[in-house]
PDB file of C-alpha atoms and ligand atoms in Angstrom:
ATOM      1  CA  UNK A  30       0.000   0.000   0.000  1.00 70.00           C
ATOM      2  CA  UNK A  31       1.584   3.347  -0.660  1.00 88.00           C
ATOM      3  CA  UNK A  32       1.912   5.787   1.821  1.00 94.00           C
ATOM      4  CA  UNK A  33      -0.496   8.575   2.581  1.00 95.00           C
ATOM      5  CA  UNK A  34      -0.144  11.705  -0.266  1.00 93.00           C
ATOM      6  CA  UNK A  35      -1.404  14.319   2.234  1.00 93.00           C
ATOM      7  CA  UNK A  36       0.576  14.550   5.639  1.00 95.00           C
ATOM      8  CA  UNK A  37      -1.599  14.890   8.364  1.00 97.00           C
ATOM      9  CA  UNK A  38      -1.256  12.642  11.676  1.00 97.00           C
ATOM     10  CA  UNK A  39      -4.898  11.205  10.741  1.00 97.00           C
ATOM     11  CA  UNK A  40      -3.471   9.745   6.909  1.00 97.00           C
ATOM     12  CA  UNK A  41      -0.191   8.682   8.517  1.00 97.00           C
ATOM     13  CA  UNK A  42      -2.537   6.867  11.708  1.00 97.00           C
ATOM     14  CA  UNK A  43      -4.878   5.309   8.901  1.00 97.00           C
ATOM     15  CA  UNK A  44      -1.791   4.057   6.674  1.00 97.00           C
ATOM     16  CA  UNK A  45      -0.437   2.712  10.058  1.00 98.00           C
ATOM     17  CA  UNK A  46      -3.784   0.741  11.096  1.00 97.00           C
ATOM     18  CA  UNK A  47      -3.927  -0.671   7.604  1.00 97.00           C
ATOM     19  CA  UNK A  48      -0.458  -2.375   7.635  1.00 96.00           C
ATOM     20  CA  UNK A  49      -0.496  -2.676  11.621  1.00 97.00           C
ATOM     21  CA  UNK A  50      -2.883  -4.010  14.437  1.00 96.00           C
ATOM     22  CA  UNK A  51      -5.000  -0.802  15.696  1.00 97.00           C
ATOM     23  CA  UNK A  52      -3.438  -1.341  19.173  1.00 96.00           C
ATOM     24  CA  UNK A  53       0.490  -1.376  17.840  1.00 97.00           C
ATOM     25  CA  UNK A  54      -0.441   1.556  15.370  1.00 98.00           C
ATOM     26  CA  UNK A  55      -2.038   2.792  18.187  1.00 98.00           C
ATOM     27  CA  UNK A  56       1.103   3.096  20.164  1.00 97.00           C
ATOM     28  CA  UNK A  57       3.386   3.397  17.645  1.00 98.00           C
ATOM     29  CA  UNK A  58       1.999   6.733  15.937  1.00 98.00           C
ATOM     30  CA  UNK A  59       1.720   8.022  19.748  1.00 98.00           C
ATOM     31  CA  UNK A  60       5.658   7.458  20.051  1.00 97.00           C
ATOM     32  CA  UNK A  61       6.548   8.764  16.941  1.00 98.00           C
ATOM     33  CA  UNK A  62       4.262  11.816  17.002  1.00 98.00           C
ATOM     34  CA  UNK A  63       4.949  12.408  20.871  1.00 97.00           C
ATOM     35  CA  UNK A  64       1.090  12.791  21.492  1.00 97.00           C
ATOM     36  CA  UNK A  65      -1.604  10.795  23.556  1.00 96.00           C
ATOM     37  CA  UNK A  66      -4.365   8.920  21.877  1.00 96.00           C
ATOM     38  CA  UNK A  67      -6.792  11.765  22.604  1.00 97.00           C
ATOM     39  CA  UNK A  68      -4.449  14.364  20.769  1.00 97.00           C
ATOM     40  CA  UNK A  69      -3.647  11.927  17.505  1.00 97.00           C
ATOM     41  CA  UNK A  70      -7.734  11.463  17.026  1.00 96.00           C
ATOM     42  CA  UNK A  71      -8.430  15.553  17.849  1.00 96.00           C
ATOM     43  CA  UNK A  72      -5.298  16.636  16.071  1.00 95.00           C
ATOM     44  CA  UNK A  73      -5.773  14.171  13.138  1.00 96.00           C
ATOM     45  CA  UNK A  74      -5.758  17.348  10.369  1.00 96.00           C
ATOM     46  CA  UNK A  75      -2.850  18.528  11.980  1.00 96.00           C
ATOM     47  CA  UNK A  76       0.467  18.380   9.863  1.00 97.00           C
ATOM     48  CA  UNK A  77       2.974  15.327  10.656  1.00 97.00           C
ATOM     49  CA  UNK A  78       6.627  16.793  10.782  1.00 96.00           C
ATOM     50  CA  UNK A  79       8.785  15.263   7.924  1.00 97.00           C
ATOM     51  CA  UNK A  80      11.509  13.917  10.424  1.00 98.00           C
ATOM     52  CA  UNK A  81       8.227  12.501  13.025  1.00 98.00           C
ATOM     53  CA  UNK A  82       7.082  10.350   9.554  1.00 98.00           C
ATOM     54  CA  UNK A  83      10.391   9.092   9.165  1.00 98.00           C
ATOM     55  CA  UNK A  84      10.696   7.831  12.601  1.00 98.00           C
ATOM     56  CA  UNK A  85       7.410   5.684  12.318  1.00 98.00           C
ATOM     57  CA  UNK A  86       8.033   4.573   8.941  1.00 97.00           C
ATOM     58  CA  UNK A  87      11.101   2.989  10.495  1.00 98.00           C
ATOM     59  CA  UNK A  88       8.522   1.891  13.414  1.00 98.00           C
ATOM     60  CA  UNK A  89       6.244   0.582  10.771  1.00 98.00           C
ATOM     61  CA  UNK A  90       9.154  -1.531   9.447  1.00 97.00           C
ATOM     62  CA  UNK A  91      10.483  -2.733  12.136  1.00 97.00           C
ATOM     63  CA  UNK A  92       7.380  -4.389  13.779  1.00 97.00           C
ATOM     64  CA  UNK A  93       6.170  -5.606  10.183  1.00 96.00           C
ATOM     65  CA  UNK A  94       9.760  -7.542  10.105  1.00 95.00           C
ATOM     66  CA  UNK A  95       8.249  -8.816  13.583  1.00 95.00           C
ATOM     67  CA  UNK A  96      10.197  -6.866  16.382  1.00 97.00           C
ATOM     68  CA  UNK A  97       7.774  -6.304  19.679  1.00 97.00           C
ATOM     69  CA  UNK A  98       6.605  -2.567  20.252  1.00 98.00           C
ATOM     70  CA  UNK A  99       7.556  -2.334  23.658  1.00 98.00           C
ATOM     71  CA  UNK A 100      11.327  -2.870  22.015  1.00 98.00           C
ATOM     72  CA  UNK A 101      10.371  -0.569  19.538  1.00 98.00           C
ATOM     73  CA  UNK A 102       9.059   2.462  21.623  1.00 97.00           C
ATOM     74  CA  UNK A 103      11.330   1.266  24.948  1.00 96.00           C
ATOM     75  CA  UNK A 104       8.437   0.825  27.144  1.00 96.00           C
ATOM     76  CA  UNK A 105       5.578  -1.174  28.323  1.00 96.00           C
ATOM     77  CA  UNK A 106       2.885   0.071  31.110  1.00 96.00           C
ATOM     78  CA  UNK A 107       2.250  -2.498  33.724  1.00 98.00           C
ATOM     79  CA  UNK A 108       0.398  -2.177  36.665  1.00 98.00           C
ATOM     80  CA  UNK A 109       0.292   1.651  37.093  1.00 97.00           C
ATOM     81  CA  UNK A 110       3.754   2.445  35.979  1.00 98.00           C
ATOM     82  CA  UNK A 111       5.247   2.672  32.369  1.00 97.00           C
ATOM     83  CA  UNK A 112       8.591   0.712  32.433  1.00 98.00           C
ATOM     84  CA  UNK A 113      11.614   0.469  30.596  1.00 97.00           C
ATOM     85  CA  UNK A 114      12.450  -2.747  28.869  1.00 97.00           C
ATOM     86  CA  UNK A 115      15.410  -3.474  27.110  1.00 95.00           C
ATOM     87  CA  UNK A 116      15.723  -6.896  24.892  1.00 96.00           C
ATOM     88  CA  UNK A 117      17.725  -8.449  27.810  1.00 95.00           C
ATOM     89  CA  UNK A 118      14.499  -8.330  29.491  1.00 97.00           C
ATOM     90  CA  UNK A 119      11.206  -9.736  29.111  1.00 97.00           C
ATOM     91  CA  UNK A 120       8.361  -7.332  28.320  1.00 98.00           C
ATOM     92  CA  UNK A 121       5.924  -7.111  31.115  1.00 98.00           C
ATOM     93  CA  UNK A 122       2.506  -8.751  30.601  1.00 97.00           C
ATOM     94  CA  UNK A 123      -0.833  -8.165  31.901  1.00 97.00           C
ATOM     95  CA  UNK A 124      -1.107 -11.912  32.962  1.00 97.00           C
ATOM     96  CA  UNK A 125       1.586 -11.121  35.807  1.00 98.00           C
ATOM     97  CA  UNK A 126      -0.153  -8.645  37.282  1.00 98.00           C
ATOM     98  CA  UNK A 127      -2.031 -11.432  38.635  1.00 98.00           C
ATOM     99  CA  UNK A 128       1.334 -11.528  41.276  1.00 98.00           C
ATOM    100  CA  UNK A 129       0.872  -8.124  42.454  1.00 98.00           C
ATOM    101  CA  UNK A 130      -3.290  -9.011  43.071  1.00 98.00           C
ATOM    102  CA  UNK A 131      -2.151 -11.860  45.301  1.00 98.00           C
ATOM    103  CA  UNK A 132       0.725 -10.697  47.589  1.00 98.00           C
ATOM    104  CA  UNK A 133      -0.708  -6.757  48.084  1.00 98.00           C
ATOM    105  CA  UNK A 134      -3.428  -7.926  50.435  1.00 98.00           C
ATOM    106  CA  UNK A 135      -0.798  -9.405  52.826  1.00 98.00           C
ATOM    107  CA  UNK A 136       2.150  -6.736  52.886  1.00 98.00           C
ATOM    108  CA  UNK A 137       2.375  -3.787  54.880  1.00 95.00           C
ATOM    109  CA  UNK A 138       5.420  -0.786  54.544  1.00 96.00           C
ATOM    110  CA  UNK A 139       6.940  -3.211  57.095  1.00 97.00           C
ATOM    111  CA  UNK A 140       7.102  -6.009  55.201  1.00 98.00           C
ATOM    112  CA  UNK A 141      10.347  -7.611  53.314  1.00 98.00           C
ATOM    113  CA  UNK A 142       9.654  -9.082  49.924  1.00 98.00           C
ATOM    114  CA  UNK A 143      12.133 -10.567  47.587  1.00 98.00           C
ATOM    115  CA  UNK A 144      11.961 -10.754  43.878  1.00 98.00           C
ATOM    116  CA  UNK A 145      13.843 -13.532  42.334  1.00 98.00           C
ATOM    117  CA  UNK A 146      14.459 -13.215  38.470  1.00 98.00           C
ATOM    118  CA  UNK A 147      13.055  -9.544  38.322  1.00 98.00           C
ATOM    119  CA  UNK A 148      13.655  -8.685  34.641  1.00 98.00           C
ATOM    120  CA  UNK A 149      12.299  -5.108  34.249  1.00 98.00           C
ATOM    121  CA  UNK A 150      12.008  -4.693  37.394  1.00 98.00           C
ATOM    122  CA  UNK A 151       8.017  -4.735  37.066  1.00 98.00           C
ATOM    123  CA  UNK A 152       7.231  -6.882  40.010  1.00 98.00           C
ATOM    124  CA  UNK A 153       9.591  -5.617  42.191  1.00 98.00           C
ATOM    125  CA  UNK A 154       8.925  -2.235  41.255  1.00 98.00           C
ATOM    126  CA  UNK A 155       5.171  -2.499  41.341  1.00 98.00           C
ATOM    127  CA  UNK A 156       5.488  -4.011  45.250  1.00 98.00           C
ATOM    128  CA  UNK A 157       7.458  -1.205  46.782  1.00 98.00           C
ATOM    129  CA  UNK A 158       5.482   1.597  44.957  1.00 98.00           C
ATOM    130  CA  UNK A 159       2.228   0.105  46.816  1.00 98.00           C
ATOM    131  CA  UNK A 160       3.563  -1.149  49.673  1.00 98.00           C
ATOM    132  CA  UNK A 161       6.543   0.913  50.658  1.00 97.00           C
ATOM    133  CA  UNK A 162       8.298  -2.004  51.888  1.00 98.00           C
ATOM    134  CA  UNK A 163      11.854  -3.437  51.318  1.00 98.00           C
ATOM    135  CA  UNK A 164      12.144  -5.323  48.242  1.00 98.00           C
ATOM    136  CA  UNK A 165      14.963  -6.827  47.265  1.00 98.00           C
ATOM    137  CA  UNK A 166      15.033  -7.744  43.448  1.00 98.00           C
ATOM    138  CA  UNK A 167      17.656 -10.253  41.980  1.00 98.00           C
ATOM    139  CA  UNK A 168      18.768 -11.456  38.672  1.00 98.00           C
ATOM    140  CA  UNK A 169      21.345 -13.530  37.151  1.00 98.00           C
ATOM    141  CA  UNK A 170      21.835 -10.877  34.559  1.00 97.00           C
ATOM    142  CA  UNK A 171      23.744  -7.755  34.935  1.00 98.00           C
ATOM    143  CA  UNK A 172      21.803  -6.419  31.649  1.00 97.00           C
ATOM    144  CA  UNK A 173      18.451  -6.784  33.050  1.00 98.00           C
ATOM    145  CA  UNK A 174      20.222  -5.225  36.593  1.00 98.00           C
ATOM    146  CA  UNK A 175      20.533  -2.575  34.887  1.00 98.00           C
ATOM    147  CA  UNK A 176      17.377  -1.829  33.255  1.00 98.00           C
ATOM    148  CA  UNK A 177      15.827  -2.938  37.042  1.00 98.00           C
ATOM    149  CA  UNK A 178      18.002  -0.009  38.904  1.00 98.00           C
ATOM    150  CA  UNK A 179      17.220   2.867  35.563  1.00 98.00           C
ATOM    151  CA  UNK A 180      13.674   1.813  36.299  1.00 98.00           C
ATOM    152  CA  UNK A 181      13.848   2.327  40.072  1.00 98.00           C
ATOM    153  CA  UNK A 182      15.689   5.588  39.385  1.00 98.00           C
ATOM    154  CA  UNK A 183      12.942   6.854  36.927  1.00 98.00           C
ATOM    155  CA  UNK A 184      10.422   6.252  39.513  1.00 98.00           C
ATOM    156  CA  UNK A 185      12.116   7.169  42.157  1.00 98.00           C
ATOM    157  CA  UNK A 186      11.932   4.257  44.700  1.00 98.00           C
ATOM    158  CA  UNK A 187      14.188   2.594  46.434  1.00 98.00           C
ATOM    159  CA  UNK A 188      14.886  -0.710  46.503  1.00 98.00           C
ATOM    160  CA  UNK A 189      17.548  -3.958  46.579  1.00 98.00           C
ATOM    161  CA  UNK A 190      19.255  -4.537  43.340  1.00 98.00           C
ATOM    162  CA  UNK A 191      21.662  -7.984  43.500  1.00 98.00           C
ATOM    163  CA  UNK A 192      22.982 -10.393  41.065  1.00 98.00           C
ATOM    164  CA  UNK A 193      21.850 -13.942  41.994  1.00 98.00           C
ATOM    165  CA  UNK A 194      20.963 -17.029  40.533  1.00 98.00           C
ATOM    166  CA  UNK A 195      18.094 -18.288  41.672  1.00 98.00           C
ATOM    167  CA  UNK A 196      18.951 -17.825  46.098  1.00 98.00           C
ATOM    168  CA  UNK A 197      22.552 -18.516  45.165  1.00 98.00           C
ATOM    169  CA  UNK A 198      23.448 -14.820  46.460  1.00 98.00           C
ATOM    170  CA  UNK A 199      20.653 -14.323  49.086  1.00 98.00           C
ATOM    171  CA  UNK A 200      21.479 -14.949  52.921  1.00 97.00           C
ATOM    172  CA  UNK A 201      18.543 -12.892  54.740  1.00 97.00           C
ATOM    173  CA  UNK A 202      15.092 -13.908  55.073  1.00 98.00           C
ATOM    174  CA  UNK A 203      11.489 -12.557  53.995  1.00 98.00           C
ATOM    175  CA  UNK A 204       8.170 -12.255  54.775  1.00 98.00           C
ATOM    176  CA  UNK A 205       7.021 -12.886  50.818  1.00 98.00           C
ATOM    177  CA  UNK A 206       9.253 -13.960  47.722  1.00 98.00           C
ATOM    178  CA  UNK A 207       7.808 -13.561  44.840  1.00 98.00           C
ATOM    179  CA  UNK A 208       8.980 -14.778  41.320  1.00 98.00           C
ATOM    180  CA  UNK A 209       7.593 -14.984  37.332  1.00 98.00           C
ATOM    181  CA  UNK A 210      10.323 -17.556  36.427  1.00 98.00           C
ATOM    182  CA  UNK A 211      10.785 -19.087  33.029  1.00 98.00           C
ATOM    183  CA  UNK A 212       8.256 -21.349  32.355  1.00 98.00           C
ATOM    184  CA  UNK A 213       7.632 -22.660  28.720  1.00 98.00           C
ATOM    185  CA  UNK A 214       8.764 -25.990  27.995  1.00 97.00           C
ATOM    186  CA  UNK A 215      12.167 -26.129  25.712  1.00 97.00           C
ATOM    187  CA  UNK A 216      10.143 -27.471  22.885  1.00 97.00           C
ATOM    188  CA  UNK A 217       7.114 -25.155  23.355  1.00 97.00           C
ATOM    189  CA  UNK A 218       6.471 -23.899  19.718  1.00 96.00           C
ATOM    190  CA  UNK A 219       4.908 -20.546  21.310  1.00 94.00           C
ATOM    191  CA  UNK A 220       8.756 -19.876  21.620  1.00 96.00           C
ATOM    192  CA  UNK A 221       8.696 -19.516  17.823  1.00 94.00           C
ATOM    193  CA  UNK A 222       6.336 -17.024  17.476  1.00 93.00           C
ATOM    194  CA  UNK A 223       4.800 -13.441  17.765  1.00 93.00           C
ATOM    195  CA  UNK A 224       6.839 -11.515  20.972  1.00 95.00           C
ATOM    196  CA  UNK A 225       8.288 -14.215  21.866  1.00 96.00           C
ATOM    197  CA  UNK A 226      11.382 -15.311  19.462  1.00 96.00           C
ATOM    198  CA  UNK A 227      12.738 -11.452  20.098  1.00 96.00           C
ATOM    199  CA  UNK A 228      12.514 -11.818  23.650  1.00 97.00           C
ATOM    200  CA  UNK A 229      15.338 -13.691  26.033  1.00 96.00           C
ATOM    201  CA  UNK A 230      15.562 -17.491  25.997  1.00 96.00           C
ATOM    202  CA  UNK A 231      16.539 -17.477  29.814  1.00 96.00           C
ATOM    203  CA  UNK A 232      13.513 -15.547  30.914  1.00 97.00           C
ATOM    204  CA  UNK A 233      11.116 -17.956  29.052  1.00 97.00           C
ATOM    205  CA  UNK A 234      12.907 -21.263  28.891  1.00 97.00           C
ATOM    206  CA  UNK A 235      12.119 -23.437  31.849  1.00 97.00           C
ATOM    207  CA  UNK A 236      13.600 -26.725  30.941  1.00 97.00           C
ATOM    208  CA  UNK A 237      12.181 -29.830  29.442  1.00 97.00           C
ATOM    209  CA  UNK A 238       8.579 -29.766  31.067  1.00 97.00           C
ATOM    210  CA  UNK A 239       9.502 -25.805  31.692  1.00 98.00           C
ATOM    211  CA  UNK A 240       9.552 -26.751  35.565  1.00 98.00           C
ATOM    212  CA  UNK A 241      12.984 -26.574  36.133  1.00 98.00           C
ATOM    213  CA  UNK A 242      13.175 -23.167  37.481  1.00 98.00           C
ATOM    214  CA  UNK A 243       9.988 -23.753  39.387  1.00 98.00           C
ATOM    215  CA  UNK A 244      11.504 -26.485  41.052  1.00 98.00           C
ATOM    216  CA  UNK A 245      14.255 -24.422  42.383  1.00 98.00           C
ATOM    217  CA  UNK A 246      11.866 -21.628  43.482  1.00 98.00           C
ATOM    218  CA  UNK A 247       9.166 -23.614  45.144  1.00 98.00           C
ATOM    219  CA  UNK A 248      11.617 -26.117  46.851  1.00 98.00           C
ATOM    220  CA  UNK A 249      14.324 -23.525  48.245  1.00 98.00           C
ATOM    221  CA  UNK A 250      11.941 -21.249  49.723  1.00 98.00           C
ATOM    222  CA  UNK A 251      11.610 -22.350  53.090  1.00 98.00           C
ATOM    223  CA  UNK A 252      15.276 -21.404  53.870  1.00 98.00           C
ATOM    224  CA  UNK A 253      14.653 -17.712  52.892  1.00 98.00           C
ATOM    225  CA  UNK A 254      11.469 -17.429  54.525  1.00 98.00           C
ATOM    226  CA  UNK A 255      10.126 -16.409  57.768  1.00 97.00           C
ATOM    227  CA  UNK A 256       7.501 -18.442  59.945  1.00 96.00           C
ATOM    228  CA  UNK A 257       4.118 -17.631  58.262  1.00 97.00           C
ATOM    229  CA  UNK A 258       5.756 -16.209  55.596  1.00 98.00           C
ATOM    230  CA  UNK A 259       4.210 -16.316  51.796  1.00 98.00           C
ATOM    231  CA  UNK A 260       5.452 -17.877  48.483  1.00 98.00           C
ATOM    232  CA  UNK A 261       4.031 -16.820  44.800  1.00 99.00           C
ATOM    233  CA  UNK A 262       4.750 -17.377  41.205  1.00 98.00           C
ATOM    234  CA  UNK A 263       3.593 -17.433  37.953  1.00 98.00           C
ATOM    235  CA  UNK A 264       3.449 -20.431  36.223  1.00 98.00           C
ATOM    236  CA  UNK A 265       1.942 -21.716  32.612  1.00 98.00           C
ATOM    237  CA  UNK A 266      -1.602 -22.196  32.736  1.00 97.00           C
ATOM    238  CA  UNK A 267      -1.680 -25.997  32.668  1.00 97.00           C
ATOM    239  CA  UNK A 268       1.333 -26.422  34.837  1.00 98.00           C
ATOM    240  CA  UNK A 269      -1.112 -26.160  38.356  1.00 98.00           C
ATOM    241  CA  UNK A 270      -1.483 -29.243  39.446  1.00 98.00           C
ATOM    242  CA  UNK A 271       2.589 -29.448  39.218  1.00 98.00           C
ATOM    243  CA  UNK A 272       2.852 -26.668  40.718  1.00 98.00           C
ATOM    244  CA  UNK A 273       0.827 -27.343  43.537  1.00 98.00           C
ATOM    245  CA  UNK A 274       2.417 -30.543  44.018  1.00 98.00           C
ATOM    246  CA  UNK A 275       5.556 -29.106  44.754  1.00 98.00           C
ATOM    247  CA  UNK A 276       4.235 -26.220  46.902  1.00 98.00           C
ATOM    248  CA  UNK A 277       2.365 -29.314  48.585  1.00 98.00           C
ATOM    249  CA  UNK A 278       5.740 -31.652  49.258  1.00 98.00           C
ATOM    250  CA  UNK A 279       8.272 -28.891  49.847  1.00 98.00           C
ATOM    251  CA  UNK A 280       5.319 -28.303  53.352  1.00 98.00           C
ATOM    252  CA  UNK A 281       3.460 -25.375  52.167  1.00 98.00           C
ATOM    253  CA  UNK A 282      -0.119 -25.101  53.589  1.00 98.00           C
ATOM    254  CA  UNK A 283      -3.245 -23.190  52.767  1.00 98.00           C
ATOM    255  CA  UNK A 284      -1.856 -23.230  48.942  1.00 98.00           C
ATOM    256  CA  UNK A 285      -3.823 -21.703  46.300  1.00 98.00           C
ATOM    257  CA  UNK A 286      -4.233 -20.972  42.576  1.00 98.00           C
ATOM    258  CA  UNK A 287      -4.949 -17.702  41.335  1.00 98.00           C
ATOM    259  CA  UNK A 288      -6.175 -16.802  37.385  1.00 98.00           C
ATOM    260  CA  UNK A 289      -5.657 -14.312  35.689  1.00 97.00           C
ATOM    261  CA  UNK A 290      -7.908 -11.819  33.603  1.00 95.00           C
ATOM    262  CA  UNK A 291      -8.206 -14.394  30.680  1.00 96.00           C
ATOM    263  CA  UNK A 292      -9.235 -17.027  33.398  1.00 97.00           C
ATOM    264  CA  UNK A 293      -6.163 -18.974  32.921  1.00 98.00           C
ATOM    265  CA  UNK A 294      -4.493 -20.487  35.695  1.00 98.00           C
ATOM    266  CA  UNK A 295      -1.748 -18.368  36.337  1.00 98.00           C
ATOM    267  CA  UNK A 296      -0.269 -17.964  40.217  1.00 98.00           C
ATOM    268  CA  UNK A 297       0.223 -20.132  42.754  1.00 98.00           C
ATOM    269  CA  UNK A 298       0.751 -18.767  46.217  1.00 98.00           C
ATOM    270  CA  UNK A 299       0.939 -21.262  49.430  1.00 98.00           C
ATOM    271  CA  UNK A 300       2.603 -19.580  53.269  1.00 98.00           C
ATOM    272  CA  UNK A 301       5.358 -21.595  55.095  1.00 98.00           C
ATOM    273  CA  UNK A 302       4.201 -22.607  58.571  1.00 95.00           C
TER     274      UNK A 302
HETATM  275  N1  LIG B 542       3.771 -15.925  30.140  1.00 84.39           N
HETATM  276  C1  LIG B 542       4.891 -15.931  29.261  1.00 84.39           C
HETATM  277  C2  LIG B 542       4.468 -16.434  27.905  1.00 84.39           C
HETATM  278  O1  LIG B 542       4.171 -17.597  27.738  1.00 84.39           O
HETATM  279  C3  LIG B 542       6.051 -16.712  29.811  1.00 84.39           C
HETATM  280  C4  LIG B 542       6.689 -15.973  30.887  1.00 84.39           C
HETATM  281  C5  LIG B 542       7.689 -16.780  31.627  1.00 84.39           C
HETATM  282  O2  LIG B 542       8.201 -17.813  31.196  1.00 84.39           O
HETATM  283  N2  LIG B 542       7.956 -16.333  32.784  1.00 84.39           N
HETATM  284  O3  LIG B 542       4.406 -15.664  27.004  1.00 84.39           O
END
């Protein structure tokens, strides 16, 4: 389709909706024309800078040749922050907010949470900005670190940052850990497709039957975790009943699985006697 012969933002929006999803065009014609949604459909006769086209024509190309547009624009909003993700990290998804819904009824500003695998930042992030209380976050990756601590710095809260695998670096205790580990099986042909190929294999890639992580988790907790304290992570949405059977033998009690907005099993949350 050729591209629009007058250059308003409304023919450059259209000509992005017609080669795009309306969300993605959405967002990207907000990035490249700095506006909100509100100001690209009232300002639609307005003229689109030269150098503003060029920028989404290159965002146009880019996500047609399948690249993500939170890599694109450098953001996603989750929960009630926008963050900044990086391709070392994986974008935040709605489904995880599901986390946040289960641990904020039982944390107070006195609480100590840890966040094991924190990507973004997201969860982590998320947790202290309700709560005010001490989160640690931790990652195996200094890249994703990195985009954790710019992301506390843009929002100004303060938090833990430390490079661990899994507990390998973590000698205190908490009152809730909290984790969205890699999950999808090593074969899993979801890894193939849409967001997913551009995003990092060792956020995603749990292993064989994508438990492996999980395992570690779920059966290490009890050694970082105070009396009565709470455990919760993501997992796939027909992984529950694996789940809960290692919440189950590891001696969690009053376990429970959580969905999330699609109705998918999605968090499983269980508190260490
Ligand atoms: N929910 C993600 C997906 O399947 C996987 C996230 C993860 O492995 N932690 O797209």
């Amino acid at each position: 389709m050729s591209e629009p012969t007058t250059h308003t933002l409304g023919s450059w929006f259209a000509y992005a909706r017609k080669h795009l999803d309306d969300a993605d065009a959405q967002t990207l014609c907000e990035t490249a024309f700095e506006v909100n949604f509100s100001e690209l459909v009232a300002g639609a006769k307005l003229p689109a800078p030269a150098s503003q086209i060029d920028v989404l024509r290159d965002f146009i190309g880019r996500r047609r040749n399948g690249e993500p547009v939170a890599y694109i624009v450098g953001s996603r909003g989750f929960w009630r922050h926008e963050f900044i993700v990086s391709t070392k990290t994986l974008i935040p998804r709605p489904e995880s907010e599901t986390l946040i819904e289960t641990v904020l009824p039982f944390l107070t500003g006195s609480a100590r949470v840890l966040d094991l695998g924190t990507g973004s930042g997201a969860i982590g992030l998320s947790i202290a900005a309700e709560t005010g209380a001490y989160v640690m976050m931790t990652d195996v990756s200094n890249d994703a670190l990195q985009v954790a601590a710019n992301n506390a710095t843009n929002l100004k809260l303060e938090v833990q940052l430390r490079r661990s695998n899994w507990y390998d670096a973590i000698h205190e205790s908490f009152d809730c850990i909290v984790s969205n580990p890699p999950y999808v099986a090593s074969n899993d042909k979801h890894l193939q497709n849409g967001d997913l190929i551009s995003e990092p294999l060792i956020a995603l890639d749990g292993g064989l039957d994508g438990l492996d992580a999980l395992r570690v988790v779920i059966g290490d907790a009890p050694a970082y975790l105070h009396h009565g304290g709470r455990l919760a992570v993501e997992h796939g949405f027909d992984q529950e009943e694996a789940v809960y059977a290692i919440f189950e033998s590891t001696g969690f009690q009053s376990i429970e699985l959580m969905r999330d907005l699609s109705d998918h099993p999605r968090v499983t949350h269980g508190v260490m006697p």
